[in-house]
Coordinates of C-alpha atoms and ligand atoms in Angstrom, one line a residue:
X14 CA 0.0 0.0 0.0
X15 CA 2.9 2.4 0.8
X16 CA 3.7 2.5 -3.0
X17 CA 0.2 3.8 -3.8
X18 CA -0.4 7.5 -4.0
X19 CA -1.6 9.1 -0.8
X20 CA -5.0 10.7 -0.9
X21 CA -5.0 14.5 -1.4
X22 CA -6.3 15.0 2.2
X23 CA -2.9 13.5 3.4
X24 CA -1.0 16.2 1.4
X25 CA -3.3 18.8 2.8
X26 CA -2.8 17.8 6.4
X27 CA 0.9 17.4 6.0
X28 CA 1.2 20.9 4.5
X29 CA -1.2 22.5 7.0
X30 CA 1.3 23.6 9.6
X31 CA -0.6 21.6 12.2
X32 CA -4.0 22.6 11.0
X33 CA -3.4 26.3 10.5
X34 CA -3.3 26.5 6.7
X35 CA -4.0 30.0 5.7
X36 CA -7.3 30.2 7.5
X37 CA -6.4 33.5 9.2
X38 CA -5.8 35.1 5.7
X39 CA -9.0 33.7 4.4
X40 CA -10.9 35.2 7.3
X41 CA -9.7 38.7 6.3
X42 CA -11.2 38.2 2.8
X43 CA -14.8 39.4 3.3
X44 CA -15.4 39.5 -0.5
X45 CA -16.1 35.8 -0.5
X46 CA -18.2 34.2 2.2
X47 CA -16.3 30.9 1.7
X48 CA -13.0 29.4 2.5
X49 CA -10.6 28.7 -0.4
X50 CA -8.4 25.7 -1.3
X51 CA -7.2 23.6 1.5
X52 CA -8.8 25.8 4.1
X53 CA -12.2 24.5 2.9
X54 CA -11.2 21.1 4.5
X55 CA -9.0 22.4 7.3
X56 CA -11.8 24.4 9.0
X57 CA -13.4 21.0 9.7
X58 CA -10.6 20.2 12.2
X59 CA -11.9 23.4 14.0
X60 CA -15.4 22.1 14.1
X61 CA -16.9 23.7 11.0
X62 CA -18.2 22.7 7.6
X63 CA -18.8 25.2 4.8
X64 CA -22.3 24.9 3.5
X65 CA -25.0 26.8 1.5
X66 CA -28.8 26.7 1.6
X67 CA -29.7 24.1 -1.1
X68 CA -33.3 25.3 -1.2
X69 CA -32.1 28.6 -2.8
X70 CA -28.9 27.4 -4.6
X71 CA -30.5 27.2 -8.0
X72 CA -32.2 30.5 -7.7
X73 CA -28.9 32.2 -6.8
X74 CA -27.2 30.4 -9.7
X75 CA -29.9 31.8 -12.0
X76 CA -29.2 35.3 -10.7
X77 CA -25.5 34.6 -11.3
X78 CA -24.7 34.9 -7.6
X79 CA -22.1 32.9 -5.6
X80 CA -23.9 30.4 -3.3
X81 CA -24.6 32.1 0.1
X82 CA -21.7 30.5 1.9
X83 CA -22.0 30.0 5.6
X84 CA -20.6 27.5 8.0
X85 CA -22.2 24.9 10.2
X86 CA -20.4 24.9 13.6
X87 CA -20.4 21.8 15.8
X88 CA -19.8 22.3 19.5
X89 CA -17.9 19.6 21.5
X90 CA -19.8 18.3 24.5
X91 CA -18.4 15.0 25.8
X92 CA -21.3 12.9 27.1
X93 CA -23.7 15.7 26.0
X94 CA -23.6 17.6 29.2
X95 CA -24.0 21.4 29.1
X96 CA -24.9 23.9 31.8
X97 CA -27.9 26.3 31.6
X98 CA -25.6 29.3 31.4
X99 CA -23.7 27.8 28.4
X100 CA -27.0 26.9 26.8
X101 CA -28.2 30.5 27.1
X102 CA -25.1 31.8 25.5
X103 CA -25.5 29.5 22.5
X104 CA -29.2 30.2 22.3
X105 CA -28.7 34.0 22.1
X106 CA -26.0 33.5 19.4
X107 CA -28.3 31.2 17.4
X108 CA -31.2 33.6 17.5
X109 CA -29.3 36.6 16.4
X110 CA -26.4 35.5 14.3
X111 CA -27.4 32.4 12.3
X112 CA -29.3 32.1 9.0
X113 CA -31.8 29.5 10.3
X114 CA -32.0 30.7 13.9
X115 CA -32.1 27.1 15.1
X116 CA -30.1 24.9 17.5
X117 CA -29.8 21.3 16.3
X118 CA -29.1 18.6 18.8
X119 CA -27.1 15.9 17.0
X120 CA -27.2 12.1 17.5
X121 CA -23.7 12.3 18.8
X122 CA -24.7 14.6 21.7
X123 CA -23.3 17.7 20.2
X124 CA -24.9 21.0 19.2
X125 CA -24.9 22.3 15.6
X126 CA -25.4 25.9 14.6
X127 CA -26.3 26.1 10.9
X128 CA -25.7 29.2 8.8
X129 CA -23.0 31.2 10.6
X130 CA -21.6 33.9 8.3
X131 CA -17.9 34.4 8.0
X132 CA -17.8 37.6 10.0
X133 CA -19.5 35.8 12.9
X134 CA -17.1 32.8 13.1
X135 CA -14.4 34.3 15.2
X136 CA -16.9 35.9 17.6
X137 CA -18.7 32.5 18.1
X138 CA -15.5 30.7 18.9
X139 CA -14.7 33.5 21.4
X140 CA -18.1 33.2 22.9
X141 CA -17.7 29.5 23.3
X142 CA -14.3 30.0 24.9
X143 CA -15.8 32.5 27.4
X144 CA -18.4 29.8 28.3
X145 CA -15.8 27.1 28.8
X146 CA -16.7 25.4 25.5
X147 CA -15.1 24.8 22.2
X148 CA -15.6 23.2 18.8
X149 CA -12.3 21.4 18.7
X150 CA -12.2 18.0 16.9
X151 CA -15.9 17.8 16.3
X152 CA -15.1 17.2 12.6
X153 CA -12.0 16.2 10.6
X154 CA -9.7 13.2 10.8
X155 CA -9.5 13.1 14.6
X156 CA -11.3 11.5 17.5
X157 CA -14.8 13.2 17.6
X158 CA -17.1 14.1 20.4
X159 CA -17.0 11.2 22.9
X160 CA -20.5 9.8 23.7
X161 CA -21.8 8.6 27.0
X162 CA -25.1 7.0 27.9
X163 CA -27.3 9.9 28.8
X164 CA -30.0 8.7 31.1
X165 CA -28.8 9.8 34.6
X166 CA -31.2 7.4 36.4
X167 CA -30.0 4.3 34.8
X168 CA -27.2 3.7 37.2
X169 CA -24.9 5.0 39.9
X170 CA -22.2 4.5 37.3
X171 CA -23.3 7.5 35.2
X172 CA -21.1 10.1 36.9
X173 CA -18.0 7.9 36.8
X174 CA -18.6 6.8 33.2
X175 CA -19.2 10.5 32.2
X176 CA -15.9 11.5 33.8
X177 CA -14.2 8.9 31.6
X178 CA -15.9 10.2 28.5
X179 CA -14.5 13.6 29.3
X180 CA -11.1 12.3 30.0
X181 CA -10.9 10.3 26.8
X182 CA -12.1 13.3 24.8
X183 CA -9.5 15.6 26.3
X184 CA -6.7 13.0 26.1
X185 CA -7.3 12.4 22.4
X186 CA -7.7 16.1 21.3
X187 CA -5.2 17.5 18.9
X188 CA -2.4 19.3 20.7
X189 CA -1.7 21.9 18.1
X190 CA -2.1 25.5 19.2
X191 CA -3.9 26.4 15.9
X192 CA -7.3 26.7 17.4
X193 CA -6.2 29.2 20.0
X194 CA -4.1 31.2 17.6
X195 CA -6.8 31.5 14.8
X196 CA -10.0 31.9 16.8
X197 CA -9.0 33.1 20.2
X198 CA -6.1 35.5 19.3
X199 CA -3.9 33.2 21.4
X200 CA -0.2 33.8 21.5
X201 CA 1.8 32.0 18.8
X202 CA 3.8 29.1 20.2
X203 CA 7.1 27.7 19.1
X204 CA 6.4 24.9 16.7
X205 CA 8.7 22.6 18.8
X206 CA 6.4 22.9 21.7
X207 CA 3.6 21.3 19.8
X208 CA 3.8 17.6 19.8
X209 CA 1.0 15.5 18.3
X210 CA 2.3 12.4 20.0
X211 CA -1.0 10.6 19.8
X212 CA -2.6 11.7 16.5
X213 CA 0.6 12.4 14.6
X214 CA 1.4 15.4 12.4
X215 CA -0.9 14.2 9.7
X216 CA -3.6 13.2 12.1
X217 CA -5.7 10.1 11.5
X218 CA -6.5 8.5 8.2
X219 CA -10.2 9.3 8.7
X220 CA -12.7 10.4 11.3
X221 CA -12.7 8.3 14.5
X222 CA -15.6 7.8 17.0
X223 CA -15.6 6.7 20.6
X224 CA -18.3 5.9 23.2
X225 CA -18.7 5.1 26.8
X226 CA -21.9 3.1 27.4
X227 CA -23.7 1.9 30.5
X228 CA -25.7 -1.3 29.9
X229 CA -28.6 -2.1 29.7
X230 CA -28.9 1.0 27.5
X231 CA -27.3 1.1 24.1
X232 CA -28.5 4.6 23.4
X233 CA -25.1 5.5 22.0
X234 CA -25.4 2.8 19.3
X235 CA -22.0 1.2 20.0
X236 CA -21.8 -0.5 16.6
X237 CA -21.6 2.8 14.8
X238 CA -18.3 3.6 16.5
X239 CA -14.6 2.8 16.1
X240 CA -14.0 2.4 19.8
X241 CA -16.4 1.6 22.6
X242 CA -16.0 1.2 26.4
X243 CA -18.9 -0.7 28.0
X244 CA -19.0 0.1 31.7
X245 CA -18.7 -2.7 34.1
X246 CA -19.6 -2.0 37.7
X247 CA -19.7 -3.9 41.0
X248 CA -21.9 -2.5 43.8
X249 CA -22.1 0.9 42.1
X250 CA -18.4 1.2 41.6
X251 CA -16.9 1.2 38.1
X252 CA -14.3 -1.5 37.8
X253 CA -13.5 -1.4 34.1
X254 CA -14.8 -1.7 30.6
X255 CA -15.4 -4.3 27.9
X256 CA -13.7 -2.8 24.8
X257 CA -15.2 -3.1 21.3
X258 CA -13.4 -1.9 18.2
X259 CA -14.2 -1.3 14.6
X260 CA -17.9 -0.4 14.2
X261 CA -19.1 2.0 11.4
X262 CA -22.1 2.4 9.2
X263 CA -21.2 4.3 6.1
X264 CA -21.1 2.8 2.6
X265 CA -21.3 4.1 -1.0
X266 CA -24.1 3.2 -3.4
X267 CA -22.8 0.7 -5.9
X268 CA -19.4 0.2 -4.2
X269 CA -19.2 -3.3 -2.6
X270 CA -15.8 -2.5 -1.1
X271 CA -17.7 -0.3 1.4
X272 CA -20.1 -1.7 4.0
X273 CA -21.4 -1.2 7.5
X274 CA -19.8 -3.3 10.2
X275 CA -20.5 -4.1 13.9
X276 CA -17.7 -3.6 16.3
X277 CA -15.5 -6.5 17.5
X278 CA -15.2 -7.5 21.2
X279 CA -11.5 -7.2 22.3
X280 CA -12.0 -8.0 26.0
X281 CA -12.1 -6.4 29.4
X282 CA -9.7 -3.7 30.8
X283 CA -9.4 -2.2 34.2
X284 CA -10.2 1.5 34.6
X285 CA -6.5 2.4 35.1
X286 CA -5.8 1.1 31.6
X287 CA -8.5 3.1 29.8
X288 CA -6.4 5.9 28.4
X289 CA -3.6 3.6 27.4
X290 CA -6.0 1.4 25.5
X291 CA -7.7 4.4 23.9
X292 CA -4.4 5.7 22.8
X293 CA -3.2 2.4 21.5
X294 CA -6.3 1.8 19.4
X295 CA -6.0 5.3 18.0
X296 CA -2.3 5.0 17.2
X297 CA -2.7 1.6 15.6
X298 CA -5.4 3.0 13.4
X299 CA -3.2 6.0 12.8
X300 CA -0.3 3.8 11.6
X301 CA -2.1 1.0 9.9
X302 CA -5.2 2.8 8.5
X303 CA -5.5 3.2 4.7
X304 CA -4.2 6.7 3.7
X305 CA -4.5 6.1 0.0
X306 CA -8.2 5.6 -0.4
X307 CA -10.5 7.5 2.0
X308 CA -13.4 5.2 1.2
X309 CA -11.6 2.4 2.9
X310 CA -9.8 4.4 5.6
X311 CA -11.9 3.9 8.7
X312 CA -10.9 1.5 11.5
X313 CA -13.5 -1.1 10.4
X314 CA -11.6 -1.6 7.1
X315 CA -8.2 -1.7 8.8
X316 CA -9.5 -4.5 11.1
X317 CA -10.8 -6.5 8.1
X318 CA -7.6 -6.0 6.1
X319 CA -5.1 -6.9 8.8
X320 CA -7.3 -9.3 10.8
X321 CA -8.9 -8.6 14.2
X322 CA -6.4 -10.8 16.0
X323 CA -3.4 -8.9 14.6
X324 CA -5.0 -5.5 15.4
X325 CA -5.9 -6.6 19.0
X326 CA -2.4 -8.0 19.5
X327 CA -0.9 -4.7 18.4
X328 CA -3.1 -2.7 20.8
X329 CA -2.0 -5.0 23.6
X330 CA 1.6 -4.5 22.7
X331 CA 1.3 -0.7 22.5
X332 CA -0.8 -0.4 25.7
X333 CA 1.3 -3.0 27.5
X334 CA -1.8 -4.8 28.7
X335 CA -3.5 -8.1 28.1
X336 CA -7.3 -8.0 27.5
X337 CA -9.1 -10.2 30.0
X338 CA -12.3 -12.1 28.9
X339 CA -15.2 -9.6 28.5
X340 CA -17.6 -9.5 31.4
X341 CA -21.1 -10.6 30.7
X342 CA -23.4 -7.6 29.7
X343 CA -26.8 -7.3 28.2
X344 CA -28.4 -4.5 26.3
X345 CA -32.2 -4.2 26.4
X346 CA -32.9 -1.0 24.5
X347 CA -31.8 2.2 22.8
X348 CA -34.6 4.7 23.4
X349 CA -34.9 7.6 25.8
X350 CA -37.5 7.5 28.5
X351 CA -39.5 10.6 27.7
X352 CA -41.0 12.4 30.8
X353 CA -40.0 12.7 34.4
X354 CA -38.0 10.1 36.3
X355 CA -36.7 10.1 39.8
X356 CA -32.9 9.7 40.0
X357 CA -30.9 7.8 42.6
X358 CA -29.7 11.1 44.1
X359 CA -33.0 12.6 45.2
X360 CA -33.0 14.6 42.0
X361 CA -35.5 14.4 39.1
X362 CA -34.9 14.4 35.4
X363 CA -37.2 15.4 32.7
X364 CA -36.5 14.0 29.2
X365 CA -38.1 16.2 26.5
X366 CA -38.8 14.7 23.1
X367 CA -37.3 17.1 20.5
X368 CA -38.4 16.2 16.9
X369 CA -35.1 15.4 15.1
X370 CA -33.3 17.5 17.7
X371 CA -34.3 20.7 16.0
X372 CA -35.0 23.6 18.3
X373 CA -36.6 26.5 16.4
X374 CA -39.1 29.1 17.1
X375 CA -41.9 29.9 14.6
X376 CA -45.6 30.7 14.6
X377 CA -46.5 27.1 15.3
X378 CA -44.1 26.4 18.1
X379 CA -41.6 28.1 20.5
X380 CA -39.6 25.2 21.7
X381 CA -36.3 26.9 21.5
X382 CA -37.6 29.8 23.5
X383 CA -39.0 27.2 26.0
X384 CA -35.6 25.6 26.6
X385 CA -34.1 29.0 27.1
X386 CA -36.8 29.9 29.6
X387 CA -36.1 26.7 31.5
X388 CA -32.3 27.4 31.3
X389 CA -33.0 30.8 32.9
X390 CA -34.3 29.2 36.1
X391 CA -32.8 25.7 36.1
X392 CA -30.1 24.9 38.7
X393 CA -29.0 21.5 37.4
X394 CA -27.7 20.7 34.0
X395 CA -28.8 19.7 30.5
X396 CA -28.0 16.5 28.8
X397 CA -28.2 15.9 25.1
X398 CA -29.1 12.4 24.1
X399 CA -27.8 10.3 21.2
X400 CA -31.5 10.1 20.2
X401 CA -31.4 13.9 19.6
X402 CA -33.5 14.6 22.7
X403 CA -32.9 16.8 25.7
X404 CA -32.8 16.0 29.4
X405 CA -33.4 18.7 32.0
X406 CA -31.3 16.9 34.6
X407 CA -30.9 17.2 38.3
X408 CA -34.0 19.1 39.2
X409 CA -34.7 19.4 42.9
X410 CA -38.2 18.5 44.2
X411 CA -39.1 22.1 45.0
X412 CA -38.3 23.2 41.4
X413 CA -40.1 20.4 39.6
X414 CA -43.4 22.2 39.3
X415 CA -41.9 25.4 37.8
X416 CA -39.9 23.4 35.2
X417 CA -42.8 21.3 34.3
X418 CA -45.1 24.3 33.8
X419 CA -42.6 26.0 31.6
X420 CA -42.2 22.8 29.5
X421 CA -46.0 22.6 29.1
X422 CA -46.4 26.3 28.3
X423 CA -43.8 26.1 25.5
X424 CA -45.1 22.9 24.0
X425 CA -42.1 20.8 25.1
X426 CA -44.3 18.2 26.7
X427 CA -46.6 16.6 24.2
X428 CA -48.3 13.5 25.5
X429 CA -49.7 12.6 22.0
X430 CA -46.2 11.6 20.7
X431 CA -46.4 7.9 20.1
X432 CA -43.9 5.2 21.0
X433 CA -43.3 4.8 17.2
X434 CA -42.4 8.4 16.8
X435 CA -40.0 8.2 19.8
X436 CA -38.3 5.2 18.1
X437 CA -37.7 7.1 14.9
X438 CA -34.8 9.2 13.8
X439 CA -33.6 11.1 10.8
X440 CA -30.3 12.8 9.8
X441 CA -30.3 16.5 8.9
X442 CA -30.1 16.2 5.1
X443 CA -31.7 19.0 3.1
X444 CA -31.4 22.0 3.0
X445 CA -28.0 22.3 4.7
X446 CA -26.2 19.0 4.0
X447 CA -24.2 19.2 0.8
X448 CA -24.2 15.4 0.5
X449 CA -27.9 14.8 0.8
X450 CA -29.5 12.7 -2.0
X451 CA -33.0 12.5 -0.4
X452 CA -34.9 14.3 2.3
X453 CA -34.7 12.9 5.9
X454 CA -35.4 15.3 8.8
X455 CA -38.1 17.2 6.8
X456 CA -40.0 14.0 5.7
X457 CA -39.8 12.1 9.0
X458 CA -43.0 13.7 10.6
X459 CA -45.2 12.7 7.6
X460 CA -43.7 9.3 7.1
X461 CA -44.0 8.6 10.9
X462 CA -47.7 9.6 10.7
X463 CA -48.2 7.1 7.9
X464 CA -46.5 4.3 9.8
X465 CA -48.6 5.1 12.9
X466 CA -51.7 4.7 10.7
X467 CA -50.5 1.3 9.5
X468 CA -49.9 0.1 13.0
X469 CA -53.4 1.3 14.0
X470 CA -54.9 -0.2 10.9
X471 CA -53.6 -3.6 11.9
X472 CA -54.6 -3.1 15.5
X473 CA -51.1 -3.0 16.9
X474 CA -50.9 0.7 17.7
X475 CA -49.3 -0.2 21.0
X476 CA -46.2 -1.7 19.2
X477 CA -43.3 0.1 17.6
X478 CA -40.0 -0.5 15.9
X479 CA -36.8 1.3 15.4
X480 CA -37.3 3.3 12.2
X481 CA -34.6 5.6 10.7
X482 CA -34.2 7.6 7.6
X483 CA -30.8 8.8 6.4
X484 CA -30.5 11.1 3.4
X485 CA -27.6 9.3 1.7
X486 CA -25.5 6.1 2.3
X487 CA -23.1 8.0 4.7
X488 CA -25.6 6.9 7.2
X489 CA -25.7 9.7 9.7
X490 CA -29.2 8.8 10.8
X491 CA -27.9 5.3 11.8
X492 CA -30.4 3.6 9.5
X493 CA -28.0 0.7 9.2
X494 CA -28.8 -0.2 12.8
X495 CA -32.5 0.2 12.5
X496 CA -35.2 -2.5 12.3
X497 CA -36.5 -0.6 9.2
X498 CA -33.9 1.7 7.7
X499 CA -34.4 4.0 4.7
X500 CA -31.2 5.2 2.9
X501 CA -31.6 8.0 0.3
X502 CA -30.9 7.4 -3.3
X503 CA -32.4 10.4 -5.1
X504 CA -35.1 12.9 -4.3
X505 CA -38.1 11.0 -3.1
X506 CA -36.4 7.6 -3.5
X507 CA -34.9 5.3 -0.9
X508 CA -33.4 1.8 -0.4
X509 CA -35.2 0.0 2.3
X510 CA -33.2 -2.2 4.8
X511 CA -35.0 -4.7 7.1
X512 CA -34.0 -7.0 9.9
X513 CA -31.9 -5.0 12.3
X514 CA -32.9 -5.6 15.9
X515 CA -34.3 -3.3 18.7
X516 CA -31.0 -3.3 20.7
X517 CA -28.8 -2.3 17.7
X518 CA -26.6 -5.4 17.5
X519 CA -27.5 -6.5 14.0
X520 CA -27.1 -4.8 10.6
X521 CA -30.2 -4.9 8.5
X522 CA -30.3 -6.2 4.9
X523 CA -31.3 -4.6 1.7
X524 CA -35.0 -5.5 0.9
X525 CA -36.0 -3.1 -1.9
X526 CA -34.1 -0.5 -3.9
X527 CA -34.7 3.0 -5.2
X528 CA -38.4 3.0 -4.3
X529 CA -40.6 6.0 -3.7
X530 CA -42.1 6.5 -0.3
X531 CA -45.6 5.4 -1.2
X532 CA -44.3 2.1 -2.5
X533 CA -42.3 1.7 0.7
X534 CA -45.4 2.3 2.7
X535 CA -47.4 -0.2 0.7
X536 CA -44.7 -2.8 1.4
X537 CA -44.7 -1.9 5.1
X538 CA -48.5 -2.2 5.2
X539 CA -48.2 -5.8 4.0
X540 CA -45.4 -6.7 6.3
X541 CA -46.9 -5.0 9.4
X542 CA -50.1 -6.9 8.7
X543 CA -48.1 -10.2 8.8
X544 CA -46.3 -9.1 12.0
X545 CA -49.7 -8.3 13.6
X546 CA -51.1 -11.7 12.9
X547 CA -47.9 -13.6 13.9
X548 CA -48.6 -15.9 16.9
X549 CA -45.6 -14.6 19.0
X550 CA -46.9 -11.1 19.9
X551 CA -43.7 -10.3 21.8
X552 CA -41.4 -10.5 18.8
X553 CA -39.9 -7.3 17.5
X554 CA -40.4 -6.3 13.9
X555 CA -36.8 -6.8 12.9
X556 CA -36.6 -10.2 14.5
X557 CA -39.9 -11.1 12.9
X558 CA -38.5 -10.2 9.5
X559 CA -35.6 -12.5 10.1
X560 CA -37.5 -15.4 11.7
X561 CA -40.1 -15.5 8.9
X562 CA -37.3 -15.3 6.2
X563 CA -38.5 -12.0 4.8
X564 CA -34.8 -11.2 4.9
X565 CA -31.8 -13.4 5.7
X566 CA -30.0 -12.0 8.8
X567 CA -26.7 -10.3 8.3
X568 CA -24.6 -12.4 10.7
X569 CA -21.2 -11.3 9.7
X570 CA -20.8 -8.1 7.7
X571 CA -19.0 -7.7 5.4
X572 CA -18.9 -11.3 4.3
X573 CA -22.6 -11.8 4.0
X574 CA -23.8 -8.2 3.6
X575 CA -24.0 -8.1 -0.2
X576 CA -25.2 -11.8 -0.5
Ligands
SRM612 FE1 -22.6 12.5 9.6 C1 -20.9 13.8 7.0 C2 -24.4 15.3 9.8 C3 -23.6 11.5 12.6 C4 -21.4 9.3 8.9 N1 -22.6 14.2 8.6 C5 -21.8 14.6 7.6 C6 -22.0 16.1 7.2 C7 -21.0 16.9 8.0 C8 -21.9 16.4 5.7 C9 -20.6 16.8 5.1 O1 -19.6 16.1 5.3 O2 -20.5 17.8 4.5 C10 -23.4 16.3 7.7 C11 -23.8 17.7 8.1 C12 -25.3 17.9 7.8 C13 -25.8 19.2 8.3 O3 -26.1 20.1 7.5 O4 -25.9 19.3 9.6 C14 -23.5 15.2 8.8 N2 -23.7 13.3 11.0 C15 -24.5 14.4 10.9 C16 -25.4 14.6 12.1 C17 -25.7 16.0 12.5 C18 -26.7 13.8 11.9 C19 -27.8 14.1 12.8 O5 -28.9 14.2 12.3 O6 -27.6 14.1 14.0 C20 -24.6 13.8 13.1 C21 -23.5 14.7 13.8 C22 -22.8 13.9 14.9 C23 -21.9 14.7 15.7 O7 -22.3 15.5 16.5 O8 -20.7 14.6 15.4 C24 -23.9 12.8 12.2 N3 -22.5 10.7 10.6 C25 -23.1 10.5 11.8 C26 -23.2 9.1 12.0 C27 -23.9 8.4 13.2 C28 -23.0 8.3 14.4 O9 -21.8 8.7 14.4 O10 -23.5 7.8 15.4 C29 -22.6 8.5 11.0 C30 -22.5 6.9 10.7 C31 -21.5 6.3 11.6 C32 -20.2 6.2 11.0 O11 -19.4 7.1 11.1 O12 -19.9 5.1 10.3 C33 -22.1 9.5 10.1 N4 -21.3 11.7 8.2 C34 -21.0 10.4 8.1 C35 -20.2 10.2 6.9 C36 -19.6 8.9 6.4 C37 -18.3 8.6 7.0 C38 -17.6 7.4 6.4 O13 -17.2 6.5 7.2 O14 -17.5 7.3 5.2 C39 -20.0 11.5 6.3 C40 -19.2 11.9 5.1 C41 -17.8 11.8 5.2 O15 -17.2 11.7 6.3 O16 -17.1 11.8 4.2 C42 -20.7 12.4 7.2
SF4_613 FE1 -26.0 14.4 5.0 FE2 -26.0 12.0 4.1 FE3 -25.3 12.5 6.6 FE4 -27.8 12.7 6.0 S1 -26.6 10.8 5.9 S2 -26.6 14.3 7.1 S3 -27.7 13.4 3.9 S4 -24.2 13.1 4.8

């Protein structure tokens, strides 16, 4: 492989002077709203993507205007925890200085601000800094925002697990001073003082994703991630983690050298070895990952190419540890428990269902204003969930009524939301995502309504299945871990995958290709009808599809994925 030509991103990283490029010069050029040349890619390492509004792109082209360039900025929040004060700062910026005026909770527990004009980019980074936040490494070929199971009631382990998510995130951050210099007017440092010992001077071959998860919840969807730490506790004390490596969901239509893959179990490690193991997995992928073909550059492909045993052995060597046998664990679900729950610490937590994580005020709803109103009085914290919802966490008994009333007043509590709707997810897609092939977030409400009608029609309105739509095969909506997953092909047309399971441990299989939504719904009508009349009424829809041979299970992707 070393003889093959490196991908252009490798040149770009090598020539970037540790991620500085000429971003500062580009910032001065207010004639163009965009970033030029390598800087277009380099700003990603600083948490930003250049975008334009695709709804008005053609119109601007007709008028011979440059696309209205803005950036989408992604804020790093390990474990998704944010204080009310930080939220209020972001909320004000989103209202005044972004094209869409929205806050988007992502399915990796981060916040995205869409439509930030060039002149507002430096101010927003400075604002984040003043709030104790940053956008470091939320994009680019680095370790991204580290996820942690969000439900604080689930176990006494949450605080300990969350601390690990934060530590792993900090430990694996780029060490370059570029972010401080460019955005925070930080002092320039001597290049010799910057040492990218973990990521290397050309960073990773591709994006890298890490989670910390507390069974029985698999809300973080471990199999979408390169590196996972499954918390193991004894009597409320965290003793260590089972480590899983090499998950990932993206593929490319028509390219069978790309596929989704579940992560491989490497074994158990004690807490004292966590950072060593994280570093060893990252550095093995750094050195062994494919730097010639970005389509095959993620850890999942490295594992398949070198073999899982060889990769694991190398990690053990680098971390100077031996994995013990994984401890038994069981996942039972992935969803959020919407509504109030009592925590173990005499505090209460209110999980709000936020459709596709989009907080936006308009004539119909004022949910963004509602969260801001809660933030103004809330003394606990907020937690963003990997299902794009929001938890008002650590509410004291005496404050419960106030918070509840605010949530009701602003339409943040809607008891009519069905279990099916709660089990559904979509990626952002149009109008901001430049890679979108089909709608996702914007069609989810209508498609969900139709699915609810089908469940009612077959008298099983009390049942639900994990349903996800993703606007292209990059798979951001994690459709490739759904019981029914739609993957965009073209406007209005989707591939339908069936046979994932409710706990997210099985990849679904292609059932129909390039179909319009009405055809997909007609197929679902028939299949849901069969599910409704199946004697075992406890079986999930994905398992039903496998058990009745509607699809063959994918037992070992990649081998049997394209069968
Ligand atoms: Fe993603 C690229 C949105 C989670 C796989 N993703 C993008 C971009 C930045 C488009 C781009 O490159 O220009 C999208 C921005 C759209 C917009 O306008 O906001 C985008 N991805 C999202 C989010 C916001 C979806 C959401 O609705 O929540 C999620 C942000 C997470 C975060 O906070 O960091 C998001 N993306 C995912 C996931 C799911 C996950 O990680 O749990 C995946 C599949 C898992 C995986 O990585 O295998 C995912 N996104 C991708 C890929 C394909 C990567 C690959 O392996 O080939 C791309 C394209 C790329 O990297 O080249 C991509
Ligand atoms: Fe965009 Fe595709 Fe990701 Fe959806 S899946 S946000 S369309 S890159």
